[in-house]
Coordinates of C-alpha atoms and ligand atoms in Angstrom, one line a residue:
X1 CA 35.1 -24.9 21.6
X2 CA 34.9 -27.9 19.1
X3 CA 33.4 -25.8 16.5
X4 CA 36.4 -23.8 16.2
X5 CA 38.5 -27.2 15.4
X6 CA 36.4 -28.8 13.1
X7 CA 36.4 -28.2 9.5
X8 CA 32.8 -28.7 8.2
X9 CA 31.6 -29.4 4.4
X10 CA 28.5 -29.8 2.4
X11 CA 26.8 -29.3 -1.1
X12 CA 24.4 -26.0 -0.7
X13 CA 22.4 -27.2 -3.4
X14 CA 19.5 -29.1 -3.6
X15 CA 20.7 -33.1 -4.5
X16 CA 20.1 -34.5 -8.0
X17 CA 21.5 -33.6 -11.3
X18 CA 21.7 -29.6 -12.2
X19 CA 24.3 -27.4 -14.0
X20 CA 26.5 -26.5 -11.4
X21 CA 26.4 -27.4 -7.8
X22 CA 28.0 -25.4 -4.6
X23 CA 30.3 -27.3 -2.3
X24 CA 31.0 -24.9 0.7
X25 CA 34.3 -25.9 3.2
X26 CA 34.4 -24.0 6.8
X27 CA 37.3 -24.0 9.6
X28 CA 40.7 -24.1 10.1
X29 CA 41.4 -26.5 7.3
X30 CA 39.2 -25.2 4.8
X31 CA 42.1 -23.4 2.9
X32 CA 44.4 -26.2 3.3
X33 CA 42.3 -28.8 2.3
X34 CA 41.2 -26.6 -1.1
X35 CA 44.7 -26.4 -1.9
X36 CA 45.8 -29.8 -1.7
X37 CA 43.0 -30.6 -4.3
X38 CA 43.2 -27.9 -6.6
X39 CA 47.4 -27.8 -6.2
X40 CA 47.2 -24.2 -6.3
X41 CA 47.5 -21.1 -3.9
X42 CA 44.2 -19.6 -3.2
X43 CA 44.1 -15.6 -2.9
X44 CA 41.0 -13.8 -0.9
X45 CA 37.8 -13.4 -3.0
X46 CA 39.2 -13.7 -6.2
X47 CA 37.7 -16.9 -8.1
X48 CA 39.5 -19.2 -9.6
X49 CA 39.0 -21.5 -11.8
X50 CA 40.9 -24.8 -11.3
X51 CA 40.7 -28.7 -11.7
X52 CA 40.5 -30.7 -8.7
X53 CA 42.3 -34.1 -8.4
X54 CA 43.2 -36.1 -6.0
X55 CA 46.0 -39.7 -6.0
X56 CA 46.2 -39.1 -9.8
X57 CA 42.1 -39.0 -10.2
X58 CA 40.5 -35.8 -11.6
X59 CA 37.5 -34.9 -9.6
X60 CA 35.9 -32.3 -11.6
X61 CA 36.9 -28.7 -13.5
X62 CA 35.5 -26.2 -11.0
X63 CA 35.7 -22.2 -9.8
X64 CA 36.9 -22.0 -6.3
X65 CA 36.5 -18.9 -4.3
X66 CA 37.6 -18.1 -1.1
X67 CA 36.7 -15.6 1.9
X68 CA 39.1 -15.7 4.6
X69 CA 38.2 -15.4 8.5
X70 CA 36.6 -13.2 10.1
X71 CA 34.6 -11.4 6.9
X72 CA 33.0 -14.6 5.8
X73 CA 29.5 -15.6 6.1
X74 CA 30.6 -17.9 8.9
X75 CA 33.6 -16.0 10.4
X76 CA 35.8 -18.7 9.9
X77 CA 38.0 -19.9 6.7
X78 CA 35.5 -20.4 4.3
X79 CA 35.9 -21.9 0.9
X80 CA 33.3 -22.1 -1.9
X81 CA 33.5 -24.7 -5.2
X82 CA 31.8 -24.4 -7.8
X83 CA 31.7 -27.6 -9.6
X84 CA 29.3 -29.4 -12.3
X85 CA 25.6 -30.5 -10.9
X86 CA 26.3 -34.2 -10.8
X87 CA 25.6 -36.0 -7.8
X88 CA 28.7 -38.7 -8.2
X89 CA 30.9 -35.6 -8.7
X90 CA 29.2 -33.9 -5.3
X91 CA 30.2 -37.2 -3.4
X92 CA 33.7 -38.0 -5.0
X93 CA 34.4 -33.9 -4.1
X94 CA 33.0 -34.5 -0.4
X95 CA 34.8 -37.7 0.2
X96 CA 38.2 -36.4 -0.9
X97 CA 37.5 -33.4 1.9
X98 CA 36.7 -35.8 4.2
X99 CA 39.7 -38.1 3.4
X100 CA 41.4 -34.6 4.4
X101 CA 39.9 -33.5 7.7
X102 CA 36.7 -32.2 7.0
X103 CA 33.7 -33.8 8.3
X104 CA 29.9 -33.7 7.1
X105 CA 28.3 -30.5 8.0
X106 CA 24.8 -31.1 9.9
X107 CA 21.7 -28.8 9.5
X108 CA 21.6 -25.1 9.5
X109 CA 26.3 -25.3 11.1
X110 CA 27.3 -22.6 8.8
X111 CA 24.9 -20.2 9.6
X112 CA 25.3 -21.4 13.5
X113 CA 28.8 -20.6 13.4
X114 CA 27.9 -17.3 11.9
X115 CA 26.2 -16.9 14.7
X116 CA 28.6 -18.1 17.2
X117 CA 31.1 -16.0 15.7
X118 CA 29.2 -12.7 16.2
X119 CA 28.7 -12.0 12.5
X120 CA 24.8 -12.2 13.0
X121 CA 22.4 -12.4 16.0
X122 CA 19.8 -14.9 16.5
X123 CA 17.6 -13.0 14.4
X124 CA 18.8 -12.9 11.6
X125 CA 19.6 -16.2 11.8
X126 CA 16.4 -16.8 12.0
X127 CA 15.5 -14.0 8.7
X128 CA 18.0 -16.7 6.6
X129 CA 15.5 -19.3 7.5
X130 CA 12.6 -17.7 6.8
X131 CA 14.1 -16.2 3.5
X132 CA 14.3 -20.2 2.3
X133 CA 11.4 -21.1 2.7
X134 CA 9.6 -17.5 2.0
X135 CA 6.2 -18.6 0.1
X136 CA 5.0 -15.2 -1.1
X137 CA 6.4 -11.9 -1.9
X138 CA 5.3 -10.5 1.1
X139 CA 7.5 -13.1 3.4
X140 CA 10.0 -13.1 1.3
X141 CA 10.0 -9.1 1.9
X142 CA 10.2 -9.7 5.7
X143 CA 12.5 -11.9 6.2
X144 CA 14.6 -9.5 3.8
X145 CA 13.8 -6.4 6.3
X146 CA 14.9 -8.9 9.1
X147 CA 17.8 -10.0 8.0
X148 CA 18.6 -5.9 7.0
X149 CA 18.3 -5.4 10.9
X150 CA 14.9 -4.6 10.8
X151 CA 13.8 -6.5 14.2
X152 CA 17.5 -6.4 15.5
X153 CA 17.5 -2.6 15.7
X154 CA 14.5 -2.1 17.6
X155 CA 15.6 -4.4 20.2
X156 CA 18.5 -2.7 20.4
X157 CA 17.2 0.5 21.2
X158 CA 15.2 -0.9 23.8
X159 CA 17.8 -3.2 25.1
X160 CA 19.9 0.3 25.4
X161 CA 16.9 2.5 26.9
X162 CA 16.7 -0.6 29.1
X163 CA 20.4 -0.3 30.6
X164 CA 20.6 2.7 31.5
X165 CA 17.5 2.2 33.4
X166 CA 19.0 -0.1 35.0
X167 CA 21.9 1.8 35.7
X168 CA 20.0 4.1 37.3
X169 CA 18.0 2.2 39.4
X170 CA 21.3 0.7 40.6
X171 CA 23.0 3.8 41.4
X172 CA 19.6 4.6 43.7
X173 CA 20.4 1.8 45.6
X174 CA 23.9 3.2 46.6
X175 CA 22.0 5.8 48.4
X176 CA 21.2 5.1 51.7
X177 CA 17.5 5.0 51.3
X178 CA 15.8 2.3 51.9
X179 CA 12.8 2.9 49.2
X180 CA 12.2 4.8 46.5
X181 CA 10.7 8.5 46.8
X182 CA 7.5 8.7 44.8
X183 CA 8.5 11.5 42.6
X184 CA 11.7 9.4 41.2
X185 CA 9.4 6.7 41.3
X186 CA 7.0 8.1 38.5
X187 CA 9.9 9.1 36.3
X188 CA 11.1 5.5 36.2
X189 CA 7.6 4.3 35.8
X190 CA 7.0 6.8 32.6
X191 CA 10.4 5.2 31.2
X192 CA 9.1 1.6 31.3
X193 CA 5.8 2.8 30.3
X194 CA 7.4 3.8 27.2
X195 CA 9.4 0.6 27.0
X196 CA 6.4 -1.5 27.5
X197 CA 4.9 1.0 24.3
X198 CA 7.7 -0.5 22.5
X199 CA 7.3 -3.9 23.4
X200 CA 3.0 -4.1 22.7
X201 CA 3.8 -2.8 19.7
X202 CA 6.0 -5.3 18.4
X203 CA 3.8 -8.4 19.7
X204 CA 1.3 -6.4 17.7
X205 CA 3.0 -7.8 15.3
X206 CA 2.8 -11.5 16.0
X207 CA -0.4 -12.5 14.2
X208 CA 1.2 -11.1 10.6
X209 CA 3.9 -13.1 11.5
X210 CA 2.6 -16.5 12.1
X211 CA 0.4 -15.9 8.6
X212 CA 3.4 -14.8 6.6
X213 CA 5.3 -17.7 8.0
X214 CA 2.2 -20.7 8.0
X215 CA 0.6 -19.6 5.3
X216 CA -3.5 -19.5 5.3
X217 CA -5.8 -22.5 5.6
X218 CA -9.0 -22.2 3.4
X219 CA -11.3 -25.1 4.1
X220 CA -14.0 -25.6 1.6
X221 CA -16.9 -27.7 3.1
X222 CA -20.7 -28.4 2.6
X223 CA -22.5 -31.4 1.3
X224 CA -21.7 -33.3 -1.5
X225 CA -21.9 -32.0 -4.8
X226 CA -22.0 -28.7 -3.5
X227 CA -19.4 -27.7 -5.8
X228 CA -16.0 -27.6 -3.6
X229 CA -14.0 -29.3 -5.6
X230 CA -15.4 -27.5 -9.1
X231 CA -14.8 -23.9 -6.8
X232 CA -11.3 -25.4 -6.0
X233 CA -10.2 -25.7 -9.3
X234 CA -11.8 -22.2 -10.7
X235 CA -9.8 -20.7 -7.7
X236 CA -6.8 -22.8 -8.9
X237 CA -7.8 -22.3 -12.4
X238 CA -6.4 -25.8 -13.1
X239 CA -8.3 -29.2 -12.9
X240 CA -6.8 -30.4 -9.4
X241 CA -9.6 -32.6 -8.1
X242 CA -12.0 -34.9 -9.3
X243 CA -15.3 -33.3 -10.3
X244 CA -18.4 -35.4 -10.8
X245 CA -22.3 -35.5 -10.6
X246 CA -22.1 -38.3 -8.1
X247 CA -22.5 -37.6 -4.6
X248 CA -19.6 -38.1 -2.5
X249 CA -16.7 -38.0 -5.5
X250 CA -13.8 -36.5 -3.0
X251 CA -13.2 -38.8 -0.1
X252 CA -9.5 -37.5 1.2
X253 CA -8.6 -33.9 1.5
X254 CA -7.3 -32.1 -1.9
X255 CA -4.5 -29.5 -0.7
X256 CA -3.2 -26.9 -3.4
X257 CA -1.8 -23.0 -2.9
X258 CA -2.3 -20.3 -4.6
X259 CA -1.6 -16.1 -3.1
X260 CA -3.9 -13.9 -2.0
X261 CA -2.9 -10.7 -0.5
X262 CA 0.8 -11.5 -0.5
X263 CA 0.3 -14.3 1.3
X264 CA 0.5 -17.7 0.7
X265 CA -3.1 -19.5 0.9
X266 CA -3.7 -23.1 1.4
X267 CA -7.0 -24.3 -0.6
X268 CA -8.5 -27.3 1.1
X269 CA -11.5 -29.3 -0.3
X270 CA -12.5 -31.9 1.6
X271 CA -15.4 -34.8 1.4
X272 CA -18.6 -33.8 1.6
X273 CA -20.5 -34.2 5.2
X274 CA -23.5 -36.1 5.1
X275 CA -25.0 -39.2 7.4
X276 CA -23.2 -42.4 6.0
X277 CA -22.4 -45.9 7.4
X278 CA -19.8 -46.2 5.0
X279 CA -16.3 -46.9 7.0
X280 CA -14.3 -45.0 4.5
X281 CA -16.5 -42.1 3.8
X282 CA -16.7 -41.4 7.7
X283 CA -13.2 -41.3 8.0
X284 CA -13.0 -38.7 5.4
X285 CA -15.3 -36.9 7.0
X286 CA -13.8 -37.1 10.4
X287 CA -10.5 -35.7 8.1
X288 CA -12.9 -32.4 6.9
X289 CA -13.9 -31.9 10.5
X290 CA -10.3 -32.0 11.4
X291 CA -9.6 -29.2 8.5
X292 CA -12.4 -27.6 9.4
X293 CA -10.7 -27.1 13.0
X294 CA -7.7 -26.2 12.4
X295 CA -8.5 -23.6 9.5
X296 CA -8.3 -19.7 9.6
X297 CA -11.3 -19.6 7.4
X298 CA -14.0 -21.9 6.6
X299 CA -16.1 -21.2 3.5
X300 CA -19.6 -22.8 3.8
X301 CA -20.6 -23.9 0.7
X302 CA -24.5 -24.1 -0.1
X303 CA -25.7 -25.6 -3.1
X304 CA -28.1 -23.1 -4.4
X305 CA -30.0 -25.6 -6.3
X306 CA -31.4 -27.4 -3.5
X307 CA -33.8 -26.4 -1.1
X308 CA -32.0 -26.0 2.4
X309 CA -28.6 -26.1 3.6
X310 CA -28.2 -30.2 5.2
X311 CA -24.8 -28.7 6.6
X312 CA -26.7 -25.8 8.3
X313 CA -25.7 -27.4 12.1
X314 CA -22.3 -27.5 11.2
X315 CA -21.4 -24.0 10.9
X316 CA -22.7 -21.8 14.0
X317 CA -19.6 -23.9 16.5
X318 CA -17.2 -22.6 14.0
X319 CA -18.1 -18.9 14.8
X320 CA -16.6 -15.9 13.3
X321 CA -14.3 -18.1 10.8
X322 CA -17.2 -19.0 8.6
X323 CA -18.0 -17.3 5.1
X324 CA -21.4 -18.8 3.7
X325 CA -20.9 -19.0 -0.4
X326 CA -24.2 -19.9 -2.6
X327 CA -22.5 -22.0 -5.8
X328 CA -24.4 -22.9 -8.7
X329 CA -25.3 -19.2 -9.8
X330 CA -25.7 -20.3 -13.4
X331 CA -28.5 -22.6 -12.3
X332 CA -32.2 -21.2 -11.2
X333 CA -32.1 -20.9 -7.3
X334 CA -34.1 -23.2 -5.0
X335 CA -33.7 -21.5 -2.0
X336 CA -33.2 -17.4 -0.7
X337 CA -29.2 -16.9 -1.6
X338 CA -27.4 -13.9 0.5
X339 CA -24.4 -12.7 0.3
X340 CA -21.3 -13.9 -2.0
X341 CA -22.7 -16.2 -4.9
X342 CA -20.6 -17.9 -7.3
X343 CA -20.5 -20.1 -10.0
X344 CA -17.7 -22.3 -10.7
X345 CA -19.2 -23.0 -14.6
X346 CA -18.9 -19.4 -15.8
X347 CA -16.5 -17.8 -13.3
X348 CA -19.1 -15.5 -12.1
X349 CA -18.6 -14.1 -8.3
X350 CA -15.1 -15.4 -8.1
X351 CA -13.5 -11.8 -8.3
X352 CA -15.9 -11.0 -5.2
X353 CA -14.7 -14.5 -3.5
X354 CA -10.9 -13.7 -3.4
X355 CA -11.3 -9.9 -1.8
X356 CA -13.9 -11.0 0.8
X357 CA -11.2 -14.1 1.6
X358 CA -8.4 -11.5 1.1
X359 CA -10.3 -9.2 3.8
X360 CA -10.5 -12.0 6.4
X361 CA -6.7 -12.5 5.4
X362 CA -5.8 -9.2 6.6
X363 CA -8.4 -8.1 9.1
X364 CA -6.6 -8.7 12.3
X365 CA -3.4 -7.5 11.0
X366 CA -1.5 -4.2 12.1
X367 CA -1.5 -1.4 9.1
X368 CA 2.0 -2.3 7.4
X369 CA 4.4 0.2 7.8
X370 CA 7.6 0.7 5.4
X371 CA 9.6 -0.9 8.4
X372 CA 7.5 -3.9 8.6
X373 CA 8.4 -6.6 11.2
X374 CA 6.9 -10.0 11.7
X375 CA 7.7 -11.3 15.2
X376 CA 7.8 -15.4 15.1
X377 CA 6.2 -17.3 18.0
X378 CA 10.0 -17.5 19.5
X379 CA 10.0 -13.9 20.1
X380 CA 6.4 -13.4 21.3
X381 CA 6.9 -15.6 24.1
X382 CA 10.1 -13.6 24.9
X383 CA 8.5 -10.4 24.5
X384 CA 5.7 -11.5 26.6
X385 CA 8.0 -12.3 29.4
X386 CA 9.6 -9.2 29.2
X387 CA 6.8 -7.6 29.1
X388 CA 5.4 -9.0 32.2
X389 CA 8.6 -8.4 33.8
X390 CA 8.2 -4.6 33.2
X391 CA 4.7 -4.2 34.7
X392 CA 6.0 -5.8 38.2
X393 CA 8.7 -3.2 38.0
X394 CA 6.1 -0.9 37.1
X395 CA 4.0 -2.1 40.1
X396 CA 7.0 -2.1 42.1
X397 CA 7.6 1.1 42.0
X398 CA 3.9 2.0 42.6
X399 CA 3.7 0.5 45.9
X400 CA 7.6 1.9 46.6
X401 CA 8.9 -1.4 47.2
X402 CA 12.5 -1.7 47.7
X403 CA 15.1 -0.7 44.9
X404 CA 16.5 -4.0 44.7
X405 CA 13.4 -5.8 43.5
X406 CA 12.5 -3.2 40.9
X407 CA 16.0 -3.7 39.5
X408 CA 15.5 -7.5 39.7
X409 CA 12.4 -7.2 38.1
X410 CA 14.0 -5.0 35.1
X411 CA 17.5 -7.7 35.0
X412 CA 14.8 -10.2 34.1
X413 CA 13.0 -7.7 31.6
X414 CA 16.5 -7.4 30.1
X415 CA 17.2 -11.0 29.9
X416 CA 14.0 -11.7 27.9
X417 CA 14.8 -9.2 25.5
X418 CA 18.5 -10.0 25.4
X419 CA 17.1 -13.9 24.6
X420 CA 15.6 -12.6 21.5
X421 CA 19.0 -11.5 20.1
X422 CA 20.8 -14.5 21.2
X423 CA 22.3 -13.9 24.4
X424 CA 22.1 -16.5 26.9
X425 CA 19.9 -18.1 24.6
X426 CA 19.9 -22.2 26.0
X427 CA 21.1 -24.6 23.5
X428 CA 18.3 -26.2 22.9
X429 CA 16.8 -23.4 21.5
X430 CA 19.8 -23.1 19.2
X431 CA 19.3 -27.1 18.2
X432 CA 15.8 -26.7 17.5
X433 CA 16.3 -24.0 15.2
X434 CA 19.0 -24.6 13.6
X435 CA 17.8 -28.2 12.8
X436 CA 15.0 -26.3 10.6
X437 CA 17.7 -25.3 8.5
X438 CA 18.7 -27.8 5.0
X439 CA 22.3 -28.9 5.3
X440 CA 24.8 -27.1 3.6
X441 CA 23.4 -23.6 4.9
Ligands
GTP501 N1 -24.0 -25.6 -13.4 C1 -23.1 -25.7 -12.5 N2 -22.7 -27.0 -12.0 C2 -21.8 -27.1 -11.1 C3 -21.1 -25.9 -10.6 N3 -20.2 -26.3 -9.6 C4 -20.3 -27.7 -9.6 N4 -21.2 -28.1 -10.4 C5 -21.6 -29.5 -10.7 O1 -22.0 -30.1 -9.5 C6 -21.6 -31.5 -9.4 C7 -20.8 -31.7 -8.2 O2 -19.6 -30.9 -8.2 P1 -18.3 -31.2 -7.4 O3 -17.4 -30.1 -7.6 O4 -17.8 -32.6 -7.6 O5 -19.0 -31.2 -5.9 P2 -18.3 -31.5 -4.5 O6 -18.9 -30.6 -3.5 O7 -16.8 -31.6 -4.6 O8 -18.9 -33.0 -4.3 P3 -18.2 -34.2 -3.4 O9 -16.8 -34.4 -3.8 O10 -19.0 -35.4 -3.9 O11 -18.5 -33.9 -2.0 C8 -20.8 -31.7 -10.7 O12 -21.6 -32.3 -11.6 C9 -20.4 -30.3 -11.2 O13 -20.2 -30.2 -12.6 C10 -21.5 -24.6 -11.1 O14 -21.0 -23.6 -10.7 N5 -22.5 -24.6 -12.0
MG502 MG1 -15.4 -33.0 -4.3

């Protein structure tokens, strides 16, 4: 395959000026290529430090280290140099690879070869990806556990229970019997009862995963000068957004993040809803509707100072994913006030504010365990397909159908799960994922 042939390169740090930047080589020339700069015979593991030159021209004093095929991150010939953080250094060192064989890496190729080199499934591909961009402790933490094994080993136990089922069910069909006997019948239902167990229980764990992996929107809404973008900034506790007495101050939406929980919330104020004829003030209202959509939790603010709520219609179509906050608490009430009250002035119910929010953040979330796993939506879908797959065996077997479609039913169980890991997997999936990677990983 041309991936084998190729020799790929790319700087694995972030572009601009720093100390030292990392220029990683992979492939058949990687070695070679290394050598010819540095004029000296590399040894396994052991760095060295070196000057790299090419025609006569010093390129740069760097460290070079090298991991020989197969036991390198990408299971290939794989050379890492060290050299100093200067972009025109990054490019002269990257042109004279290229002047040598190598070509630019794209996206996420070193970790794709290590996948297509067996040295991880798809994963822990995936736990590299979601240990980048990790926004909290907590996500960091799974994508840690992931890339341990965590998720691989549980669907590795099933994928095994799963075979020899299938073994099973294929040696039945040898037999001359046309169907299935009902009491071997309910022993191979209990065992994909038991499977299915296994496989409810990890999309259990779908919702944690989409939060640890999206982050949490938290819209602030209400009238104008009810105080969102004063609450914003005591949640923040920096001055984000513009605060003023006059009505109607914040006309785009004001995004910041701080954590909650472990995860990683997104703050939203928005502009204030009220009837206007004003072009530009309905389209930033039409943008807090839009947040006010798409968020996990809306809080509803009401100015405590005035009489009545004017935003009162705009909560009840939002449901469940409204939390009703009185602001102003420093001021003498106008009106009844229930519930969480705050006040952005003196700091005064914010404590309350951030565990009610963190509540909401971890209401519909399994109990974590020490094992924690956090499917992504790529694996739910599998697992739901495999799941589904299961129950018509199940059913199958119920209604004694013939061996062959029970085990057909089960291949396709297996190939679902087997998708998760990688096998089979089409390669547009691999594309699309490995294009979320940066280049140079
Ligand atoms: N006393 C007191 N005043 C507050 C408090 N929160 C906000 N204010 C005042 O209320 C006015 C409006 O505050 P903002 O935070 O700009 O209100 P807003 O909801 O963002 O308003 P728009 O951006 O116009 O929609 C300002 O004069 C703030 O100083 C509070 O907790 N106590
Ligand atoms: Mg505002």
């Amino acid at each position: 395959m041309a991936f084998e042939k190729d020799t790929i390169a790319a700087c694995s740090t972030p572009p601009g000026v720093s100390a030292l930047a990392l220029i990683r080589i992979s492939g058949p020339l990687a070695i070679s290529i290394a050598e010819t700069l540095s004029g000296a015979t590399l040894t396994p593991k052991n760095p060295l430090p070196t000057r790299l030159s090419q025609n006569t021209k010093t390129l740069d004093e760097v460290v070079i280290t090298t991991w020989p095929n197969p036991k390198s991150y990408t299971g290939e010939n794989l050379v890492e140099i060290t050299c100093h953080g200067n972009p025109l250094i990054i490019e002269s060192i990257l042109n004279s690879i290229y002047s040598l064989g190598g070509r630019p890496a794209r996206p996420g190729e070193f970790t794709e070869r290590a996948f297509l080199h067996g040295r991880i499934d798809l994963t822990k591909a995936e736990a590299v990806l979601d240990i980048l961009h990790a926004r909290s402790n907590r996500s960091l933490l799974a994508g840690q556990r992931a890339l341990a094994g965590g998720l691989s080993e549980r669907l590795m136990a099933d994928r095994e229970k799963l075979l020899q089922l299938l073994a099973r069910i294929e040696a039945w069909i040898d037999f001359p019997d046309e169907d299935i006997q009902p009491e071997v019948g309910d022993g191979f239902r209990s065992e994909i009862k038991d499977l299915l167990k296994s496989v409810a229980s990890l999309l259990e764990t779908a919702p944690l995963g989409h939060r640890l992996r999206s982050g949490y929107r938290l819209v602030l809404a209400g009238p104008p000068n009810a105080g969102k973008s004063s609450l914003l900034n005591a949640l923040l506790g920096l001055d984000r957004a513009l605060v003023s007495s006059i009505p109607g101050t914040t006309r785009d939406t004001v995004e910041e993040s701080i954590l909650l929980a472990g995860f990683s919330v997104r703050l939203i104020d928005t502009a204030g809803l009220r009837p206007s004829s004003d072009p530009l003030e309905q389209e930033g209202m039409a943008r807090t509707r839009a947040a006010m959509k798409t968020a996990d939790l809306v809080l509803a603010l009401i100015d405590s100072t005035q009489s009545s709520d004017p935003c009162a219609a705009e909560w009840p179509p939002l449901g469940a994913k409204v939390l009703p906050i009185f602001t102003k608490a420093d001021l003498p009430p106008k009106q009844k006030t229930s519930g969480l009250t705050v006040s952005a002035q003196t700091g005064a119910g914010l404590d309350s504010l951030r565990s009610k929010i963190s509540q909401h953040l971890t209401a519909d979330l399994a109990t974590p365990g020490a094992d924690e796993i956090a499917i992504n939506s790529r694996h739910e879908d599998a697992l739901r397909r495999t799941a589904e797959a299961l129950a018509c065996a199940s059913a199958s077997l119920s209604n004694q159908t013939a061996p062959e479609l029970v085990a057909s039913d089960l291949r396709l169980a297996l190939q679902s799960l087997e998708s998760i890991l990688g096998v089979g997997t089409s390669e547009d999936v691999l594309d699309r994922l490995f294009s979320q990677f940066c280049i140079g990983k």
